[in-house]
Coordinates of C-alpha atoms in Angstrom, one line a residue:
Chain A
M1 CA -8.1 6.4 25.0
T2 CA -10.3 10.2 24.3
L3 CA -11.0 9.7 21.0
A4 CA -13.3 12.8 20.5
H5 CA -11.6 15.4 19.2
E6 CA -12.3 19.6 18.0
P7 CA -11.2 20.1 14.7
R8 CA -9.1 23.4 14.6
D9 CA -10.3 24.2 10.9
P10 CA -14.1 24.8 10.6
D11 CA -13.1 23.4 6.6
F12 CA -11.8 20.0 7.7
E13 CA -14.1 18.6 5.0
A14 CA -13.3 20.5 2.4
R15 CA -9.8 20.5 3.2
V16 CA -9.8 16.6 3.1
R17 CA -12.3 16.0 0.0
D18 CA -9.7 18.7 -2.2
S19 CA -6.8 16.8 -1.2
F20 CA -8.1 13.4 -1.7
G21 CA -9.3 14.8 -5.1
R22 CA -5.8 15.7 -5.6
Q23 CA -4.6 11.9 -5.1
R24 CA -4.3 10.9 -8.1
L25 CA -3.6 7.2 -7.3
M26 CA -7.2 7.5 -5.5
A27 CA -8.7 7.6 -8.6
T28 CA -6.7 4.7 -10.4
I29 CA -7.8 2.4 -8.2
G30 CA -11.3 3.4 -7.6
A31 CA -11.2 4.8 -4.5
R32 CA -13.6 7.3 -2.7
L33 CA -14.3 8.9 0.8
L34 CA -17.2 7.1 2.2
R35 CA -17.4 9.4 5.6
I36 CA -15.5 12.3 7.6
S37 CA -15.4 13.5 10.3
P38 CA -13.2 15.2 12.8
G39 CA -10.3 13.0 13.6
R40 CA -12.2 9.2 12.0
V41 CA -12.3 9.2 7.6
E42 CA -13.2 6.2 5.3
I43 CA -12.3 5.4 2.4
E44 CA -13.9 2.5 0.1
M45 CA -13.1 0.7 -2.8
P46 CA -14.7 -2.2 -4.8
F47 CA -12.4 -5.1 -5.7
A48 CA -10.7 -4.8 -9.4
D49 CA -8.3 -7.4 -11.1
G50 CA -6.0 -5.4 -12.2
L51 CA -5.0 -4.5 -8.2
T52 CA -4.3 -7.8 -7.5
Q53 CA -1.3 -9.8 -5.8
Q54 CA -0.4 -14.2 -7.2
H55 CA -3.8 -15.6 -5.8
G56 CA -5.9 -12.8 -6.9
Y57 CA -6.5 -11.5 -3.4
V58 CA -6.1 -7.2 -3.3
H59 CA -2.4 -6.9 -3.0
A60 CA -1.2 -5.7 0.3
G61 CA 0.5 -2.1 -1.1
V62 CA -3.0 -1.6 -2.0
V63 CA -4.4 -2.2 1.2
T64 CA -1.9 -0.1 2.8
A65 CA -2.8 3.0 0.4
L66 CA -6.1 3.1 1.4
V67 CA -5.7 2.7 5.3
D68 CA -2.3 5.2 4.4
S69 CA -4.4 7.7 3.2
A70 CA -7.6 7.4 5.8
C71 CA -5.3 8.0 8.7
G72 CA -4.0 10.8 6.4
Y73 CA -6.7 12.4 6.2
G74 CA -8.0 11.9 10.0
A75 CA -5.5 13.9 11.1
L76 CA -5.8 16.1 8.3
S77 CA -9.3 17.0 9.7
L78 CA -7.8 18.2 12.8
A79 CA -5.0 20.2 11.6
P80 CA -5.0 23.4 11.8
P81 CA -5.7 25.7 8.9
G82 CA -2.3 26.6 7.0
T83 CA -1.1 22.8 7.4
E84 CA -0.4 19.8 5.8
V85 CA 0.3 16.2 7.3
L86 CA 2.9 13.8 6.0
T87 CA 3.1 10.7 6.5
V88 CA 6.4 9.5 8.8
E89 CA 6.1 5.9 9.1
Y90 CA 3.3 3.3 9.8
K91 CA 3.5 -0.4 10.1
V92 CA 0.8 -2.6 9.0
N93 CA -0.4 -6.4 10.2
F94 CA -2.6 -8.4 7.9
L95 CA -5.2 -10.6 9.4
A96 CA -6.6 -12.3 6.5
P97 CA -6.5 -12.3 2.8
A98 CA -8.2 -9.1 1.1
R99 CA -10.7 -11.0 -1.0
G100 CA -14.4 -9.3 -1.0
E101 CA -16.6 -7.0 -3.1
R102 CA -15.3 -4.4 -1.8
F103 CA -13.1 -3.1 1.2
V104 CA -13.4 -0.3 3.6
A105 CA -10.3 1.8 5.2
S106 CA -10.9 3.8 8.4
G107 CA -8.4 5.8 10.1
R108 CA -8.7 7.4 13.6
V109 CA -6.6 9.4 15.5
L110 CA -5.4 8.7 18.7
R111 CA -3.4 11.6 19.7
A112 CA -3.1 14.7 18.2
G113 CA -0.2 16.5 19.0
R114 CA 1.2 20.2 18.1
R115 CA 3.3 18.1 15.6
M116 CA 2.8 15.0 15.5
T117 CA -0.1 12.6 15.2
V118 CA -0.7 8.8 16.2
C119 CA -3.4 7.5 14.2
S120 CA -4.9 4.1 14.2
G121 CA -6.4 2.4 11.0
E122 CA -7.6 -0.8 9.8
L123 CA -9.6 -2.3 6.4
L124 CA -12.4 -4.2 6.8
A125 CA -13.2 -6.6 3.3
V126 CA -16.8 -6.8 2.9
S127 CA -19.0 -9.1 1.0
G128 CA -22.5 -9.2 0.9
A129 CA -23.5 -8.6 4.9
T130 CA -20.1 -10.1 5.8
E131 CA -17.6 -7.4 7.2
T132 CA -13.3 -9.2 7.3
P133 CA -10.8 -7.3 9.3
V134 CA -8.0 -8.1 6.6
A135 CA -5.3 -5.7 8.1
A136 CA -4.6 -3.2 11.5
M137 CA -2.3 0.1 11.0
L138 CA -0.7 2.3 13.5
A139 CA 0.7 5.7 11.9
T140 CA 2.8 8.5 12.3
I141 CA 1.5 11.6 10.7
I142 CA 3.6 15.0 11.0
T143 CA 2.0 18.4 10.8
V144 CA 3.6 20.7 8.6
S145 CA 3.3 24.0 7.0
D146 CA 1.6 24.0 3.4
S147 CA 4.8 25.7 2.2
C148 CA 7.2 22.7 3.8
A149 CA 5.2 20.2 2.9
A150 CA 5.3 20.0 -0.7
A151 CA 9.1 20.5 -0.5
N152 CA 9.9 17.8 2.4
P153 CA 8.6 15.3 4.3
A154 CA 10.3 15.9 7.7
Chain B
M27 CA 24.1 -9.5 10.2
T28 CA 24.8 -12.9 8.1
L29 CA 23.3 -12.2 4.8
A30 CA 24.9 -15.0 2.4
H31 CA 22.5 -17.2 1.6
E32 CA 22.2 -20.8 -0.1
P33 CA 18.9 -20.8 -2.1
R34 CA 16.9 -24.6 -1.0
D35 CA 15.3 -24.8 -4.3
P36 CA 17.5 -24.3 -7.8
D37 CA 14.5 -23.2 -9.9
F38 CA 14.3 -20.3 -7.2
E39 CA 14.8 -17.5 -10.3
A40 CA 12.0 -19.4 -11.9
R41 CA 9.3 -19.2 -9.7
V42 CA 10.2 -15.3 -8.3
R43 CA 9.6 -14.8 -12.3
D44 CA 6.4 -16.7 -12.5
S45 CA 4.9 -15.4 -9.4
F46 CA 5.4 -12.4 -10.1
G47 CA 3.9 -12.3 -13.7
R48 CA 0.6 -13.5 -11.6
Q49 CA 0.7 -10.1 -9.1
R50 CA -1.6 -8.0 -11.7
L51 CA -1.1 -4.7 -9.3
M52 CA 3.3 -4.8 -10.8
A53 CA 2.0 -4.6 -14.2
T54 CA -1.0 -2.0 -13.5
I55 CA 1.8 0.3 -12.2
G56 CA 4.3 -0.7 -14.5
A57 CA 7.0 -2.6 -12.6
R58 CA 9.4 -5.1 -13.4
L59 CA 12.4 -7.4 -11.5
L60 CA 15.2 -5.8 -11.9
R61 CA 17.7 -8.2 -10.1
I62 CA 16.9 -11.7 -8.7
S63 CA 19.6 -13.9 -6.6
P64 CA 19.2 -16.0 -3.2
G65 CA 17.6 -13.9 -0.3
R66 CA 18.0 -10.2 -2.6
V67 CA 15.1 -9.0 -5.0
E68 CA 14.9 -5.8 -6.9
I69 CA 12.3 -4.5 -8.7
E70 CA 12.2 -1.1 -11.1
M71 CA 9.2 1.4 -11.2
P72 CA 9.2 4.4 -13.5
F73 CA 7.2 7.0 -12.4
A74 CA 3.7 7.3 -13.6
D75 CA 1.2 10.4 -12.9
G76 CA -2.0 8.1 -12.2
L77 CA 0.1 6.3 -9.0
T78 CA 0.8 10.1 -7.0
Q79 CA -0.2 11.9 -4.0
Q80 CA -1.6 15.3 -3.5
H81 CA 2.1 16.8 -4.1
G82 CA 2.3 14.7 -7.0
Y83 CA 4.6 12.5 -5.2
V84 CA 4.4 8.7 -5.6
H85 CA 1.8 7.4 -3.3
A86 CA 3.1 5.9 0.2
G87 CA 0.9 2.9 -1.1
V88 CA 2.2 2.4 -4.4
V89 CA 6.2 2.8 -2.7
T90 CA 5.1 0.0 0.0
A91 CA 3.6 -2.7 -2.5
L92 CA 7.1 -2.3 -4.3
V93 CA 9.3 -2.8 -1.4
D94 CA 6.9 -5.2 -0.1
S95 CA 7.3 -7.2 -3.5
A96 CA 10.5 -6.8 -3.5
C97 CA 11.1 -8.1 0.3
G98 CA 8.3 -11.2 -0.1
Y99 CA 10.2 -12.3 -3.1
G100 CA 14.0 -12.4 -1.4
A101 CA 12.1 -14.5 1.0
L102 CA 10.1 -16.7 -1.7
S103 CA 13.8 -17.2 -3.3
L104 CA 14.6 -19.0 -0.5
A105 CA 11.9 -20.8 0.3
P106 CA 12.2 -24.9 0.0
P107 CA 10.2 -26.4 -3.2
G108 CA 6.3 -27.0 -2.4
T109 CA 6.0 -23.7 -0.1
E110 CA 4.5 -20.0 -0.9
V111 CA 5.7 -16.8 1.2
L112 CA 3.1 -14.3 3.3
T113 CA 3.3 -11.3 4.1
V114 CA 2.5 -11.2 8.0
E115 CA 3.1 -7.4 8.8
Y116 CA 5.9 -4.6 7.7
K117 CA 6.5 -1.3 9.2
V118 CA 7.8 1.3 6.7
N119 CA 9.6 4.5 7.0
F120 CA 9.5 7.4 4.8
L121 CA 13.0 9.4 4.1
A122 CA 12.3 12.0 1.5
P123 CA 9.3 12.4 -1.1
A124 CA 8.8 10.1 -4.0
R125 CA 10.1 12.1 -6.6
G126 CA 12.4 11.2 -9.1
E127 CA 12.6 9.6 -13.1
R128 CA 12.5 6.1 -12.0
F129 CA 12.3 4.0 -8.2
V130 CA 14.4 1.0 -7.5
A131 CA 12.8 -1.2 -4.8
S132 CA 14.7 -3.7 -3.0
G133 CA 14.2 -6.3 -0.5
R134 CA 17.2 -8.5 1.6
V135 CA 16.5 -11.2 4.0
L136 CA 17.9 -11.0 7.8
R137 CA 17.6 -14.2 8.5
A138 CA 15.3 -17.0 6.8
G139 CA 13.8 -19.2 9.8
R140 CA 12.3 -22.5 8.6
R141 CA 8.7 -20.6 9.4
M142 CA 9.3 -16.8 9.9
T143 CA 11.3 -15.0 7.6
V144 CA 12.6 -11.3 8.6
C145 CA 13.3 -8.9 5.3
S146 CA 14.6 -5.4 5.3
G147 CA 13.6 -3.3 2.0
E148 CA 14.3 0.1 1.0
L149 CA 13.3 2.1 -2.4
L150 CA 15.6 4.7 -3.8
A151 CA 14.5 7.2 -6.3
V152 CA 16.5 7.8 -10.0
S153 CA 16.9 11.1 -11.4
G154 CA 19.9 10.8 -13.8
A155 CA 22.9 9.7 -11.7
T156 CA 21.5 10.7 -8.3
E157 CA 19.6 7.9 -6.3
T158 CA 17.7 9.1 -3.1
P159 CA 17.0 6.8 -0.1
V160 CA 13.2 7.1 -0.2
A161 CA 11.3 4.5 2.5
A162 CA 13.2 1.6 4.6
M163 CA 11.0 -1.4 5.4
L164 CA 11.6 -4.1 8.0
A165 CA 9.0 -7.1 7.3
T166 CA 8.1 -10.3 8.8
I167 CA 7.1 -13.1 6.3
I168 CA 5.9 -16.6 6.9
T169 CA 6.4 -19.5 5.1
V170 CA 3.8 -21.8 4.4
S171 CA 2.6 -25.1 2.3
D172 CA 1.3 -24.5 -1.2
S173 CA -2.4 -25.8 -0.6
C174 CA -2.6 -23.2 2.8
A175 CA -1.3 -20.2 0.9
A176 CA -4.6 -19.5 -1.6
A177 CA -6.5 -20.0 1.7
N178 CA -5.5 -18.2 4.7
P179 CA -2.7 -15.7 5.3
A180 CA -1.3 -17.6 8.7
Chain C
M17 CA 22.2 4.7 2.1
T18 CA 24.6 7.6 2.8
L19 CA 25.9 6.9 6.2
A20 CA 28.5 9.4 6.7
H21 CA 27.7 11.8 9.2
E22 CA 29.2 15.2 10.3
P23 CA 28.2 16.0 14.1
R24 CA 26.2 19.6 14.6
D25 CA 27.9 19.8 17.9
P26 CA 31.8 19.2 18.4
D27 CA 30.4 18.2 22.3
F28 CA 28.4 15.4 20.7
E29 CA 30.6 12.6 22.6
A30 CA 30.3 14.6 25.7
R31 CA 26.4 15.3 25.4
V32 CA 25.8 11.6 24.8
R33 CA 27.8 10.5 27.3
D34 CA 26.6 12.9 30.4
S35 CA 22.9 12.2 28.9
F36 CA 23.5 8.4 29.2
G37 CA 24.9 8.8 32.6
R38 CA 21.6 10.0 33.8
Q39 CA 19.2 7.4 32.7
R40 CA 19.3 5.0 35.1
L41 CA 17.5 2.2 33.8
M42 CA 20.8 1.6 32.1
A43 CA 22.4 1.1 35.8
T44 CA 19.5 -0.9 36.8
I45 CA 20.5 -3.2 33.8
G46 CA 24.4 -3.2 33.7
A47 CA 24.1 -1.6 30.4
R48 CA 27.1 0.7 29.5
L49 CA 28.8 3.2 26.2
L50 CA 31.1 1.2 24.4
R51 CA 31.0 3.4 21.1
I52 CA 30.5 7.0 20.1
S53 CA 31.0 8.0 16.6
P54 CA 28.7 10.4 14.8
G55 CA 25.7 8.4 13.6
R56 CA 26.3 5.5 15.5
V57 CA 26.4 4.2 18.9
E58 CA 27.3 0.8 20.5
I59 CA 26.0 -0.3 23.8
E60 CA 26.7 -3.2 25.4
M61 CA 25.2 -5.1 28.7
P62 CA 26.2 -8.7 30.9
F63 CA 23.6 -11.4 30.8
A64 CA 21.8 -11.1 34.1
D65 CA 19.2 -13.2 35.4
G66 CA 16.6 -10.8 37.1
L67 CA 16.0 -9.1 33.5
T68 CA 14.7 -12.4 31.6
Q69 CA 11.1 -14.1 30.5
Q70 CA 10.0 -17.4 31.3
H71 CA 12.8 -19.4 29.3
G72 CA 15.7 -17.8 31.2
Y73 CA 16.6 -15.3 28.3
V74 CA 16.8 -11.5 28.4
H75 CA 13.3 -10.2 28.2
A76 CA 12.4 -8.4 25.0
G77 CA 11.4 -5.4 26.3
V78 CA 15.0 -5.4 27.7
V79 CA 16.4 -6.2 24.5
T80 CA 14.1 -2.9 23.3
A81 CA 15.4 -0.9 26.1
L82 CA 19.1 -1.1 24.5
V83 CA 18.7 -1.0 21.1
D84 CA 16.7 1.9 21.9
S85 CA 19.2 4.0 24.0
A86 CA 22.0 3.0 21.1
C87 CA 19.5 4.4 18.2
G88 CA 18.7 7.6 20.7
Y89 CA 21.9 8.4 21.1
G90 CA 23.1 7.6 17.2
A91 CA 20.1 10.4 16.6
L92 CA 21.8 12.7 19.5
S93 CA 25.2 12.5 18.6
L94 CA 24.1 14.4 15.3
A95 CA 22.3 17.1 17.2
P96 CA 22.6 20.6 17.2
P97 CA 23.6 22.0 20.3
G98 CA 20.8 23.1 22.8
T99 CA 18.5 20.4 21.3
E100 CA 17.1 17.0 22.7
V101 CA 15.8 14.0 21.1
L102 CA 12.5 12.0 21.5
T103 CA 11.3 8.3 20.7
V104 CA 8.5 9.2 18.6
E105 CA 8.2 4.9 17.8
Y106 CA 9.8 2.1 17.2
K107 CA 10.0 -1.2 15.7
V108 CA 11.8 -4.8 16.4
N109 CA 11.8 -7.8 14.8
F110 CA 13.4 -10.9 17.3
L111 CA 15.2 -12.9 15.4
A112 CA 16.7 -15.5 17.9
P113 CA 16.4 -16.2 21.5
A114 CA 18.8 -13.2 23.8
R115 CA 20.8 -15.9 24.9
G116 CA 24.1 -15.1 25.4
E117 CA 27.2 -14.0 28.1
R118 CA 27.2 -10.3 26.8
F119 CA 25.1 -8.0 24.1
V120 CA 25.7 -5.4 22.2
A121 CA 23.0 -3.1 21.4
S122 CA 24.2 -0.4 18.4
G123 CA 22.3 2.2 16.3
R124 CA 23.1 4.0 13.6
V125 CA 21.1 7.3 12.0
L126 CA 19.5 6.4 8.6
R127 CA 18.7 9.5 8.2
A128 CA 19.2 12.8 10.0
G129 CA 16.7 15.5 9.6
R130 CA 15.9 19.0 10.8
R131 CA 13.2 17.1 13.0
M132 CA 12.8 13.8 12.5
T133 CA 15.5 10.9 12.4
V134 CA 15.4 7.8 11.4
C135 CA 17.7 5.3 12.9
S136 CA 18.4 1.2 12.5
G137 CA 19.5 -0.6 15.1
E138 CA 20.3 -4.3 16.1
L139 CA 21.5 -6.3 18.8
L140 CA 23.8 -9.0 19.0
A141 CA 24.1 -12.0 21.6
V142 CA 27.7 -12.7 22.2
S143 CA 29.0 -15.8 23.9
G144 CA 32.8 -16.4 23.3
A145 CA 33.5 -15.7 19.9
T146 CA 29.8 -16.2 18.2
E147 CA 27.5 -13.4 17.5
T148 CA 24.2 -13.9 16.7
P149 CA 21.7 -11.3 15.5
V150 CA 19.0 -11.1 18.2
A151 CA 17.1 -8.2 17.3
A152 CA 16.6 -5.5 14.6
M153 CA 14.5 -2.3 14.7
L154 CA 13.8 0.8 12.8
A155 CA 13.4 3.7 15.0
T156 CA 11.8 7.0 14.7
I157 CA 13.1 10.3 16.5
I158 CA 12.2 13.6 16.7
T159 CA 14.9 16.6 17.6
V160 CA 13.2 19.9 19.9
S161 CA 14.7 22.4 22.1
D162 CA 16.0 21.2 25.4
S163 CA 13.3 23.0 27.3
C164 CA 10.5 21.2 25.6
A165 CA 11.9 18.3 25.8
A166 CA 11.0 17.7 30.1
A167 CA 7.5 18.5 29.0
N168 CA 6.5 16.8 26.4
P169 CA 7.7 13.9 23.5
A170 CA 5.8 15.6 20.5
Chain D
M10 CA -13.0 -6.3 15.0
T11 CA -14.3 -9.0 16.7
L12 CA -13.1 -9.6 20.3
A13 CA -14.7 -12.0 22.1
H14 CA -12.2 -14.9 22.7
E15 CA -13.4 -18.8 23.4
P16 CA -10.2 -20.2 25.1
R17 CA -8.9 -23.1 24.0
D18 CA -7.7 -24.4 27.3
P19 CA -9.7 -24.2 30.7
D20 CA -6.6 -23.6 32.7
F21 CA -5.6 -21.0 30.7
E22 CA -5.7 -18.5 33.4
A23 CA -3.2 -20.4 35.6
R24 CA -1.3 -20.7 32.6
V25 CA -0.4 -17.4 32.2
R26 CA -0.2 -16.3 36.2
D27 CA 2.7 -19.5 36.3
S28 CA 4.3 -18.5 33.0
F29 CA 4.2 -14.5 34.2
G30 CA 5.6 -15.7 37.3
R31 CA 9.2 -17.0 35.8
Q32 CA 9.8 -13.6 34.1
R33 CA 12.1 -12.7 36.5
L34 CA 11.9 -8.8 34.7
M35 CA 8.8 -8.4 36.0
A36 CA 9.6 -9.0 39.7
T37 CA 12.8 -6.9 38.6
I38 CA 10.9 -3.7 37.5
G39 CA 7.8 -4.4 40.6
A40 CA 5.4 -5.7 37.7
R41 CA 2.0 -8.2 39.0
L42 CA -0.9 -9.3 37.0
L43 CA -4.3 -7.2 37.8
R44 CA -6.2 -9.0 35.3
I45 CA -6.6 -11.2 33.2
S46 CA -9.5 -12.2 30.8
P47 CA -10.0 -14.8 27.2
G48 CA -7.7 -12.6 24.7
R49 CA -7.1 -9.8 27.3
V50 CA -4.5 -9.4 29.9
E51 CA -3.9 -6.4 32.0
I52 CA -0.2 -5.5 34.2
E53 CA 0.2 -3.2 36.8
M54 CA 3.4 -1.1 37.6
P55 CA 4.3 1.6 40.5
F56 CA 6.7 4.1 39.3
A57 CA 10.3 3.8 40.5
D58 CA 13.6 5.6 39.8
G59 CA 15.8 3.1 38.9
L60 CA 13.7 2.5 35.8
T61 CA 13.8 6.2 34.3
Q62 CA 15.1 7.7 31.3
Q63 CA 17.6 10.7 31.6
H64 CA 13.9 13.4 32.0
G65 CA 13.0 11.0 34.7
Y66 CA 10.2 9.4 33.6
V67 CA 10.2 5.8 33.0
H68 CA 12.6 4.2 29.8
A69 CA 10.6 3.5 26.8
G70 CA 11.9 -0.1 27.0
V71 CA 10.6 -1.0 30.7
V72 CA 6.8 0.6 29.2
T73 CA 7.5 -1.5 25.9
A74 CA 8.4 -4.7 28.6
L75 CA 5.1 -4.3 30.4
V76 CA 2.6 -4.0 27.2
D77 CA 4.8 -6.4 25.5
S78 CA 4.0 -9.1 28.3
A79 CA 0.4 -8.1 28.4
C80 CA 0.1 -9.0 24.8
G81 CA 2.0 -12.1 24.9
Y82 CA -0.3 -13.3 28.1
G83 CA -3.4 -12.0 25.7
A84 CA -2.1 -14.2 23.5
L85 CA -1.0 -17.3 25.7
S86 CA -4.6 -16.6 27.6
L87 CA -6.0 -18.3 23.7
A88 CA -3.1 -20.8 23.0
P89 CA -4.1 -24.5 23.0
P90 CA -2.6 -26.8 26.0
G91 CA 1.0 -27.6 25.2
T92 CA 1.7 -25.0 23.4
E93 CA 3.8 -21.5 24.1
V94 CA 4.1 -18.3 22.7
L95 CA 7.0 -16.0 21.2
T96 CA 6.9 -12.4 20.3
V97 CA 7.9 -12.3 16.3
E98 CA 7.9 -8.4 16.2
Y99 CA 6.2 -5.5 17.6
K100 CA 6.0 -1.5 16.8
V101 CA 5.4 1.1 19.9
N102 CA 3.8 4.6 19.5
F103 CA 4.5 6.8 22.5
L104 CA 1.9 9.0 22.8
A105 CA 3.2 11.2 26.2
P106 CA 6.1 11.1 28.8
A107 CA 5.8 8.2 30.9
R108 CA 5.3 9.9 34.2
G109 CA 2.9 9.0 36.5
E110 CA 2.1 7.0 40.1
R111 CA 1.7 3.9 38.2
F112 CA 1.0 2.8 34.9
V113 CA -1.1 -0.4 33.6
A114 CA -0.2 -2.2 30.5
S115 CA -3.1 -3.6 28.5
G116 CA -2.7 -7.0 26.0
R117 CA -6.0 -7.9 23.9
V118 CA -6.2 -10.1 21.3
L119 CA -7.0 -8.9 17.8
R120 CA -6.7 -11.8 15.5
A121 CA -6.3 -15.8 17.2
G122 CA -4.9 -17.7 14.1
R123 CA -3.6 -21.1 14.7
R124 CA 0.1 -19.5 14.0
M125 CA -0.1 -16.0 14.4
T126 CA -1.6 -14.0 16.9
V127 CA -2.3 -10.5 16.3
C128 CA -2.5 -7.7 19.6
S129 CA -3.3 -4.6 20.0
G130 CA -1.7 -3.0 23.2
E131 CA -1.1 0.0 25.4
L132 CA 0.2 1.8 28.3
L133 CA -2.0 4.3 30.4
A134 CA -0.4 6.5 32.9
V135 CA -2.3 6.7 36.1
S136 CA -2.0 9.6 38.8
G137 CA -4.5 9.9 41.2
A138 CA -8.0 10.2 39.2
T139 CA -6.5 11.0 35.7
E140 CA -5.3 8.0 33.4
T141 CA -2.9 9.6 30.2
P142 CA -2.3 7.1 27.4
V143 CA 1.7 6.5 26.6
A144 CA 2.3 4.0 24.4
A145 CA 0.1 1.8 21.8
M146 CA 2.0 -1.1 20.7
L147 CA 0.5 -3.6 17.9
A148 CA 2.3 -7.4 17.9
T149 CA 3.1 -10.5 15.8
I150 CA 3.3 -13.5 18.1
I151 CA 3.5 -16.6 17.0
T152 CA 2.3 -20.2 19.0
V153 CA 5.0 -23.1 18.8
S154 CA 4.8 -26.4 21.0
D155 CA 6.7 -26.6 24.2
S156 CA 9.6 -28.2 23.1
C157 CA 9.8 -26.0 20.4
A158 CA 9.9 -22.7 22.1
A159 CA 12.7 -23.0 24.7
A160 CA 14.9 -23.3 21.8
N161 CA 14.1 -20.8 19.4
P162 CA 11.9 -18.2 18.6
A163 CA 10.1 -18.9 14.8

């Protein structure tokens, strides 16, 4: 698939950083932006005990939050000025337990339509030099005007 | 669809409560078990500022965590003694912004196979007497022996 | 979830029948419209040897085609005049082999937004008096103007 | 993700060809196997009027059938002797209308577990030298013993 993307807003990186800074969940779980390029965003999070499921691995919902934000910001990096993006839906496959020292979520745009953007995301668990794929996401994201976004998802 | 289920473990409720108690994420986000019946589990969570996305609504990942746990425990409520359940994958559609005083996630088993269980889940936002559907999930869950569950998802 | 729907086009049934008649695949696989009501459509298909997978059951793709059309026409039954609907994405869980004398797909609207409609679908296999759930779908459908629909999905 | 795979059955190619030959739907829609390698299978189909939806493009269900079979055979190419694969579920995003002279579906294994295999699939529409991505799939496939496969999906 064609994955070279042209940003429609020269300030795309600042927009992503600004919006990420307002996602209070990201601070709560200790996540930070790692890399931003047009159509591709990476988010990193260290392991934390308070985020685990019953076996001591990171909960699927936290894995999903990270990959969802990476996909959403991948989509936002290509959105025109004056618009916002909202997640319509996603699907996640879990490939391995989310155990590791830290986790790197990435989201990349497969197709950027005028209204609908489709993103592919993944989460890697990292321990020393070892990277293990933990989750794969396919997500649908809608672009809406700023005023609309705060009121209603779609 | 046939949704009357017979538990294969008479202690199903204690198993669900015990496992839920070990999901540290549930405590972190303030979630608690609301109802447990064979093949159906409800989880409740009050709104909290620290769990929000950029518009001040609860983040999709937290919504997903709640519905995933409700579906997983719905599946566990029907699992034979000596087994555990693991989420293989899920898909979530977002129907409305996750704004409300509290949120009620429910998971119910659509089909309980020997190995694979399929669950349907939803999240309602509750404010006063108003209930708004926020998310719909379709999830695949695998039943594994206890020893297996801690080591590997599938 | 609220599932009582008001049609926005009094001719919704004729629109659904007309569009279904132009889906040549439906004729090829022997499918016909069974019931149409606002936000809910049923499609029926008899078993046919030419539609099978390697074990002699109906192929997952045919199951999906039936449930997708049922969901899409469920959405169309609620769409305003002058618009069309297009499937953005769907997810299907397979619950049992698609074996039976005939199959009944149903699609119902969970949420009808201005642009995005979310539908739940299922397929039952019917043999004599026995009905077996074969597949469960969760689908996202977009409403577009007629002129737009023929050109581009989203 | 690690996508180099070792086949566990030296006769993997013959197994895939044999099973594909028994999928009568593939003959009905004019599909044929294009390439088979360990963990990756491609299937080709020319456009045909009888497979269309209401706008004259190939129906989403046929697109799905092709990508599902490509994913399933990608999984089968890595399955041990004496086993079969069954699709547990899949999710498909539609990226563009399925219009073209012919269509190439590919499926590749993202993770081959002992029981569960996760595949990524796509469909390209081909017209002359132009290739357009039409659909992206994420699929979960289960490996079962031969005797089990004919009886029950999971």
